[in-house]
mmCIF file of C-alpha atoms and ligand atoms in Angstrom:
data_model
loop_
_atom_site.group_PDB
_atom_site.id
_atom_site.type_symbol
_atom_site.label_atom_id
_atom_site.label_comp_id
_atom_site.label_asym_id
_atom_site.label_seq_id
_atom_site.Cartn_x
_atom_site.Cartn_y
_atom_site.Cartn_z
ATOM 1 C CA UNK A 1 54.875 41.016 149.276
ATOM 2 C CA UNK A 2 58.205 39.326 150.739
ATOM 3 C CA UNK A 3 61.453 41.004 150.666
ATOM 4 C CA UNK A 4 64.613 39.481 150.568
ATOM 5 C CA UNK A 5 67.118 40.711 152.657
ATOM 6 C CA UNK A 6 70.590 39.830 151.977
ATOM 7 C CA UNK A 7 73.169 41.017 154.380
ATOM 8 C CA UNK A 8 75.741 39.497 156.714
ATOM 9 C CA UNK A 9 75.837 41.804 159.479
ATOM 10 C CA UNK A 10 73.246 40.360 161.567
ATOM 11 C CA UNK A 11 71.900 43.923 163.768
ATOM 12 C CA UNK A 12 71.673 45.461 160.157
ATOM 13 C CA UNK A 13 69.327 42.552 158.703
ATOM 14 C CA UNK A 14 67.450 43.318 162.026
ATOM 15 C CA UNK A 15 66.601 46.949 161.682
ATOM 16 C CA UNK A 16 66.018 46.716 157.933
ATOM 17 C CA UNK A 17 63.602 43.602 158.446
ATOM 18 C CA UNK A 18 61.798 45.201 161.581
ATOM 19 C CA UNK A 19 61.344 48.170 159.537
ATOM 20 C CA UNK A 20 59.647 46.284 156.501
ATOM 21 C CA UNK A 21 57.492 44.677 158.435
ATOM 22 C CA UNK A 22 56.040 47.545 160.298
ATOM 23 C CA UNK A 23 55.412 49.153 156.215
ATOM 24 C CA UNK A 24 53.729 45.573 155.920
ATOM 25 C CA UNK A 25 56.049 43.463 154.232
ATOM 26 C CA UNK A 26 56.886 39.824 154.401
ATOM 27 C CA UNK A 27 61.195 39.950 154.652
ATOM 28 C CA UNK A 28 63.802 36.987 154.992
ATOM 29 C CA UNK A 29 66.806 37.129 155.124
ATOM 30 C CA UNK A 30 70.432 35.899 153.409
ATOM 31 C CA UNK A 31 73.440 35.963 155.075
ATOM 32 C CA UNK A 32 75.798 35.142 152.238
ATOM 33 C CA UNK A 33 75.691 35.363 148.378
ATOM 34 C CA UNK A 34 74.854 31.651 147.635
ATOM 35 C CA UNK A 35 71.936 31.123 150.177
ATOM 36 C CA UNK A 36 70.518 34.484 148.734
ATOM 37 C CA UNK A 37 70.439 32.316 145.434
ATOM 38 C CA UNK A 38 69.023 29.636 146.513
ATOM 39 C CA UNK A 39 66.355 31.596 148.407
ATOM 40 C CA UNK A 40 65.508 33.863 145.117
ATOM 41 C CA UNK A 41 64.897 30.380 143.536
ATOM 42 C CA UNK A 42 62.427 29.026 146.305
ATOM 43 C CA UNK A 43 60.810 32.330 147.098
ATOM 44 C CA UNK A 44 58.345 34.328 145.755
ATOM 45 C CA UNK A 45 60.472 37.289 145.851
ATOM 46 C CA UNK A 46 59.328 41.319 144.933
ATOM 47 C CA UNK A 47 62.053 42.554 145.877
ATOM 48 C CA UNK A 48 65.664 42.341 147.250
ATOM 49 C CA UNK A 49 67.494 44.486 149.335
ATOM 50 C CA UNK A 50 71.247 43.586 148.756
ATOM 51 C CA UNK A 51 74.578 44.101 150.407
ATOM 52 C CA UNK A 52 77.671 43.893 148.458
ATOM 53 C CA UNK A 53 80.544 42.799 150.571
ATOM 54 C CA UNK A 54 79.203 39.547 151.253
ATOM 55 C CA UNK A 55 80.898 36.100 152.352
ATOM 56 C CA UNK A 56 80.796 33.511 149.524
ATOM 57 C CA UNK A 57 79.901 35.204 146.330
ATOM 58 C CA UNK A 58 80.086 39.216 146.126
ATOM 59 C CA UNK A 59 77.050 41.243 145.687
ATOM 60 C CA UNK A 60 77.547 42.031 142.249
ATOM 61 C CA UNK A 61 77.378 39.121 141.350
ATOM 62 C CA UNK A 62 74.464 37.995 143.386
ATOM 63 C CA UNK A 63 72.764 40.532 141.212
ATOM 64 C CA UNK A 64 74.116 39.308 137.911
ATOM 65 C CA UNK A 65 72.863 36.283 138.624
ATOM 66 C CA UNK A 66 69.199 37.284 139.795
ATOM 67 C CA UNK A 67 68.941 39.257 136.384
ATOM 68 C CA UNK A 68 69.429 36.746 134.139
ATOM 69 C CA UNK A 69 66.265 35.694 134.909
ATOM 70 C CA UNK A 70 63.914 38.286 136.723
ATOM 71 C CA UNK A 71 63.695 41.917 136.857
ATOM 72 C CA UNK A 72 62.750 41.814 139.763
ATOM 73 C CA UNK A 73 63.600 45.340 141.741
ATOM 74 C CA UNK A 74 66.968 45.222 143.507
ATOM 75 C CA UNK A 75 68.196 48.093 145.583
ATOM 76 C CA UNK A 76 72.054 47.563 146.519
ATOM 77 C CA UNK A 77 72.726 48.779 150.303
ATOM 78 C CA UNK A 78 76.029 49.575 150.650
ATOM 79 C CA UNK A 79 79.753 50.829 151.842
ATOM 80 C CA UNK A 80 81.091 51.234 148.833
ATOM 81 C CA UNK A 81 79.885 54.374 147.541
ATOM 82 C CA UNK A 82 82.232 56.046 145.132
ATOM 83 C CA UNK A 83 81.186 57.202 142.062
ATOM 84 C CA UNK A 84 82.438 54.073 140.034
ATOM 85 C CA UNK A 85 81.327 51.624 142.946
ATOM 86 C CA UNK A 86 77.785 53.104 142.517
ATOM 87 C CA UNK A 87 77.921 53.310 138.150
ATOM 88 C CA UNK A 88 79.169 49.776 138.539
ATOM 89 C CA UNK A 89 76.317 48.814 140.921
ATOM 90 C CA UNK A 90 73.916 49.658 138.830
ATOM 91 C CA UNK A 91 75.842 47.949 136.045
ATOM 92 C CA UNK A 92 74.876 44.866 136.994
ATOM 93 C CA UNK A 93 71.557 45.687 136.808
ATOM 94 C CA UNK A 94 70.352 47.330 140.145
ATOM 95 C CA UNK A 95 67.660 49.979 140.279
ATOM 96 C CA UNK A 96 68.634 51.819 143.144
ATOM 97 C CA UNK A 97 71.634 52.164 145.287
ATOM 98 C CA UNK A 98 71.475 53.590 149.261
ATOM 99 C CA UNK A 99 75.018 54.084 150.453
ATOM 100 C CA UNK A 100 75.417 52.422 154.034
ATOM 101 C CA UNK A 101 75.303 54.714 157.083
ATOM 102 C CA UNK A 102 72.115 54.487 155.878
ATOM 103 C CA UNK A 103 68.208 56.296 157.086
ATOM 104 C CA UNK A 104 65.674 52.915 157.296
ATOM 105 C CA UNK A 105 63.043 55.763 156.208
ATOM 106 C CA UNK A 106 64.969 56.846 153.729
ATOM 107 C CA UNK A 107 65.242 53.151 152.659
ATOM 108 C CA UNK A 108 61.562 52.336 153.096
ATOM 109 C CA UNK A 109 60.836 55.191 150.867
ATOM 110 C CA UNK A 110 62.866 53.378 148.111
ATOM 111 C CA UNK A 111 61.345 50.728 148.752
ATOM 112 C CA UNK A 112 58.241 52.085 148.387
ATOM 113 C CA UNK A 113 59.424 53.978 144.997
ATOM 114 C CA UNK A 114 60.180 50.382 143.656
ATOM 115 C CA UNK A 115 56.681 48.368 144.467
ATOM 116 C CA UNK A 116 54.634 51.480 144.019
ATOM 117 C CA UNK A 117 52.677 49.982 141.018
ATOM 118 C CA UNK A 118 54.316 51.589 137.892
ATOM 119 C CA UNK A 119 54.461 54.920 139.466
ATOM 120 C CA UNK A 120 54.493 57.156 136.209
ATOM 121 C CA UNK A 121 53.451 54.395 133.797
ATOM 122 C CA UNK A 122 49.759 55.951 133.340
ATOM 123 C CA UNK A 123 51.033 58.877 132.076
ATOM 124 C CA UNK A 124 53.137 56.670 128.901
ATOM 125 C CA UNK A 125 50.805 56.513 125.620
ATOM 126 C CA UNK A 126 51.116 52.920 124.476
ATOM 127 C CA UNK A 127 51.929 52.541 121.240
ATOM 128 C CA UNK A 128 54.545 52.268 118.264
ATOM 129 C CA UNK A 129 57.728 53.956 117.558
ATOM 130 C CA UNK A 130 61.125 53.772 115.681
ATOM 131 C CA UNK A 131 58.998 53.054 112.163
ATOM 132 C CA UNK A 132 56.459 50.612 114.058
ATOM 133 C CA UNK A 133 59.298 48.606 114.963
ATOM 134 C CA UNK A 134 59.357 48.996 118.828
ATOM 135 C CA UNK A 135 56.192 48.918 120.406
ATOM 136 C CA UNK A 136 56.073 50.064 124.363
ATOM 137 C CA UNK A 137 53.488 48.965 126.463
ATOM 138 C CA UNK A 138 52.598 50.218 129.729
ATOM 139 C CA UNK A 139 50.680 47.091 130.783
ATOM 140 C CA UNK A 140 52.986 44.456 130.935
ATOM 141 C CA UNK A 141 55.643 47.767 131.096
ATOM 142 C CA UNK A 142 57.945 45.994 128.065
ATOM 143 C CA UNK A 143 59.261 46.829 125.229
ATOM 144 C CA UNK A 144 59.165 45.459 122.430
ATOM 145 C CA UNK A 145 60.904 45.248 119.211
ATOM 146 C CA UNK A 146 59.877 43.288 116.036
ATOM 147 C CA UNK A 147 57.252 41.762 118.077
ATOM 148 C CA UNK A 148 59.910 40.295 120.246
ATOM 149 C CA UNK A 149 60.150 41.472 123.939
ATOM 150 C CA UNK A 150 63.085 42.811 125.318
ATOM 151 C CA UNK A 151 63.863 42.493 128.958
ATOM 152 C CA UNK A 152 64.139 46.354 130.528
ATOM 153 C CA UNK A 153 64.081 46.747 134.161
ATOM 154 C CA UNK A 154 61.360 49.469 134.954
ATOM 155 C CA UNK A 155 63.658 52.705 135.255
ATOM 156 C CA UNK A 156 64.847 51.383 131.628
ATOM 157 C CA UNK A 157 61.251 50.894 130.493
ATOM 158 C CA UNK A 158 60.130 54.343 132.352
ATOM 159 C CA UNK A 159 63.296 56.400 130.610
ATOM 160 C CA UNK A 160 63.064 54.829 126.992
ATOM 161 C CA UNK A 161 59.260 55.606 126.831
ATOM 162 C CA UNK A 162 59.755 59.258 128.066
ATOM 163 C CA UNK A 163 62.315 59.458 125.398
ATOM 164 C CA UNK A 164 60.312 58.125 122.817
ATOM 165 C CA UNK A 165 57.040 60.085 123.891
ATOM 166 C CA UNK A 166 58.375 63.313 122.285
ATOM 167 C CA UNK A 167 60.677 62.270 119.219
ATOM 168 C CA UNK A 168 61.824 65.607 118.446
ATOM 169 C CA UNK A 169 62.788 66.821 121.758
ATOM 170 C CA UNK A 170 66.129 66.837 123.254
ATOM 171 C CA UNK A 171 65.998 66.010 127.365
ATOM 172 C CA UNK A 172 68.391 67.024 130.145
ATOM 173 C CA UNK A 173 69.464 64.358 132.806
ATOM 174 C CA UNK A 174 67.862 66.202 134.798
ATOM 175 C CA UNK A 175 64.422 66.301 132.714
ATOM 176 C CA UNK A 176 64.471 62.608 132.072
ATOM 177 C CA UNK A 177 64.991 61.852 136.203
ATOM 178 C CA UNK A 178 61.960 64.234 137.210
ATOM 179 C CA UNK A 179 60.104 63.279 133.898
ATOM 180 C CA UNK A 180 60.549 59.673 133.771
ATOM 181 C CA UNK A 181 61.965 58.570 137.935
ATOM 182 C CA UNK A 182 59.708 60.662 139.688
ATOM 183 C CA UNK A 183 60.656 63.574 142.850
ATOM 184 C CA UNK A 184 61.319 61.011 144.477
ATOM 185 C CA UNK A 185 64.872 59.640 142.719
ATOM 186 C CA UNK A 186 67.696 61.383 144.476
ATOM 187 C CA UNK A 187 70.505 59.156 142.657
ATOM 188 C CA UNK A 188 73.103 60.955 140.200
ATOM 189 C CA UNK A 189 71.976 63.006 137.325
ATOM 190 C CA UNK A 190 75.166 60.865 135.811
ATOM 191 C CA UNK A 191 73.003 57.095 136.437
ATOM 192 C CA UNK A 192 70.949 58.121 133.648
ATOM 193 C CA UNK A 193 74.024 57.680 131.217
ATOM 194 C CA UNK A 194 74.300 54.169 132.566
ATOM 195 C CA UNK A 195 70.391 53.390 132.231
ATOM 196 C CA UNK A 196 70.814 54.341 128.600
ATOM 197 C CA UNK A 197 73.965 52.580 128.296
ATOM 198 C CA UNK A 198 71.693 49.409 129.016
ATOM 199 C CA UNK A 199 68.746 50.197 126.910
ATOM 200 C CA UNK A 200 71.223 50.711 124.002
ATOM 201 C CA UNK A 201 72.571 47.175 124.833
ATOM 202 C CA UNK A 202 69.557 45.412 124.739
ATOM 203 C CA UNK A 203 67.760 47.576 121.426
ATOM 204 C CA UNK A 204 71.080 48.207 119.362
ATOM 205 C CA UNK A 205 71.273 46.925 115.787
ATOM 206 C CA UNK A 206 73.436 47.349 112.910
ATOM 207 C CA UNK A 207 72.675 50.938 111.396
ATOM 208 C CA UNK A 208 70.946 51.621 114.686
ATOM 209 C CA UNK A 209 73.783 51.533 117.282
ATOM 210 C CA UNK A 210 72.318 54.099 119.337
ATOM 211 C CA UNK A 211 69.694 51.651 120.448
ATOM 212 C CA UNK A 212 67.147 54.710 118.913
ATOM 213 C CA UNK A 213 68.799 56.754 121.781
ATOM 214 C CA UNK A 214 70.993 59.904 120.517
ATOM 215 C CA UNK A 215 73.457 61.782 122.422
ATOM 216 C CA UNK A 216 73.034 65.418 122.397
ATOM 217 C CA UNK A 217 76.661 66.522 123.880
ATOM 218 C CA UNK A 218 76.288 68.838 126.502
ATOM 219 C CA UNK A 219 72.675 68.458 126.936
ATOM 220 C CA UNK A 220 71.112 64.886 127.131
ATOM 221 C CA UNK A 221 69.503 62.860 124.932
ATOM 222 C CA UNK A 222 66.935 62.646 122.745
ATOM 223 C CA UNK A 223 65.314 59.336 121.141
ATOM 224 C CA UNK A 224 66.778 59.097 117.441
ATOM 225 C CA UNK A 225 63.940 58.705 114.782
ATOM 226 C CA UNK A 226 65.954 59.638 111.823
ATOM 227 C CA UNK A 227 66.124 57.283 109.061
HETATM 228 CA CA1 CA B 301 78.687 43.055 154.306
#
């Protein structure tokens, strides 16, 4: 598997690309926005480790870009680690987010987390839900609605099937990240509000603007089967 590595400072690139490849991993690496680009394009990429101050093109929108057309896991490595910098990280469509001074092992782990293969996807019943309308499917790990798939990165997929595993239960932040993320997700119990901001995104309808996701204030969420 070949990583992508896109940062400019050079002895940074180092470490995290010596580190990979002792774990086993193929890396190269970017040292602006616009090469990374070009080298997602050529590349047979699993996964990209990303910087976001970053000469040429910022790395927000390096990661815009890369999700219009692959979900492939991207975990943002970074200085800019406020609250907002990190909601608006994973905005753009990130699935993990390491501030910068950073622990390679740390980052290895996350790594790791990422390419494990669908770490809690054998425990998700495939099947129907929302009135046979969306179907989820472990497999391919998509969703599905009216037959039609809908592109969810895997924390998405992961979160909207725990949801929809047990209709009539409400679930904590917390719940959903050690239900649905795994022990091994240290982010905020607040990213799961922007994870279901996507989902509702990409599944919301007229009459069904919750995306089949309901807000229980003060608790968490549960997945909305009412008619
Ligand atoms: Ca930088």
């Amino acid at each position: 598997m070949k990583i992508l590595i896109v940062e400019d400072e050079t002895s940074i690139a180092e470490v995290v690309s010596a580190y990979a490849k002792r774990e086993g991993y193929d890396t190269i690496t970017a040292s602006d926005g616009m090469s990374a680009l070009e080298i997602f394009e050529r590349e047979d990429i699993s996964l990209v480790i990303l910087d976001l101050m970053l000469p040429k093109l910022s790395g927000e929108e390096v990661c815009r870009r890369i999700r219009e057309k692959s979900q492939v896991p991207i975990i943002m490595l970074t200085a800019k680690t406020s609250e907002s910098d990190v909601v608006y990280g994973l905005d753009s469509g990130a699935n993990d987010y390491v501030p910068k001074p950073f622990s390679p092992r740390v980052l290895m782990a996350r790594i790791r987390a990422q390419l494990r293969p669908a770490a809690s996807r054998d425990n998700i019943a495939a099947g129907f839900c929302a009135d046979g309308r969306i179907e989820i499917d472990p497999e391919r790990v998509e969703i599905r609605k009216d037959g039609k798939s809908i592109p969810v990165t895997k924390s998405e997929f992961l979160i909207f099937s725990t949801l929809a595993s047990k209709p009539i239960r409400t679930w904590s932040r917390d719940e959903i990240i050690r239900s649905a993320l795994g022990d091994d997700y240290d982010g905020f119990d607040r990213t799961i509000d922007t994870y279901v901001k996507n989902l509702r995104k990409k599944l919301a309808e007229p009459g069904h603007e919750n995306g089949w996701i309901k807000t229980v204030y003060g608790f968490g969420y549960r997945f909305d089967d009412e008619k």
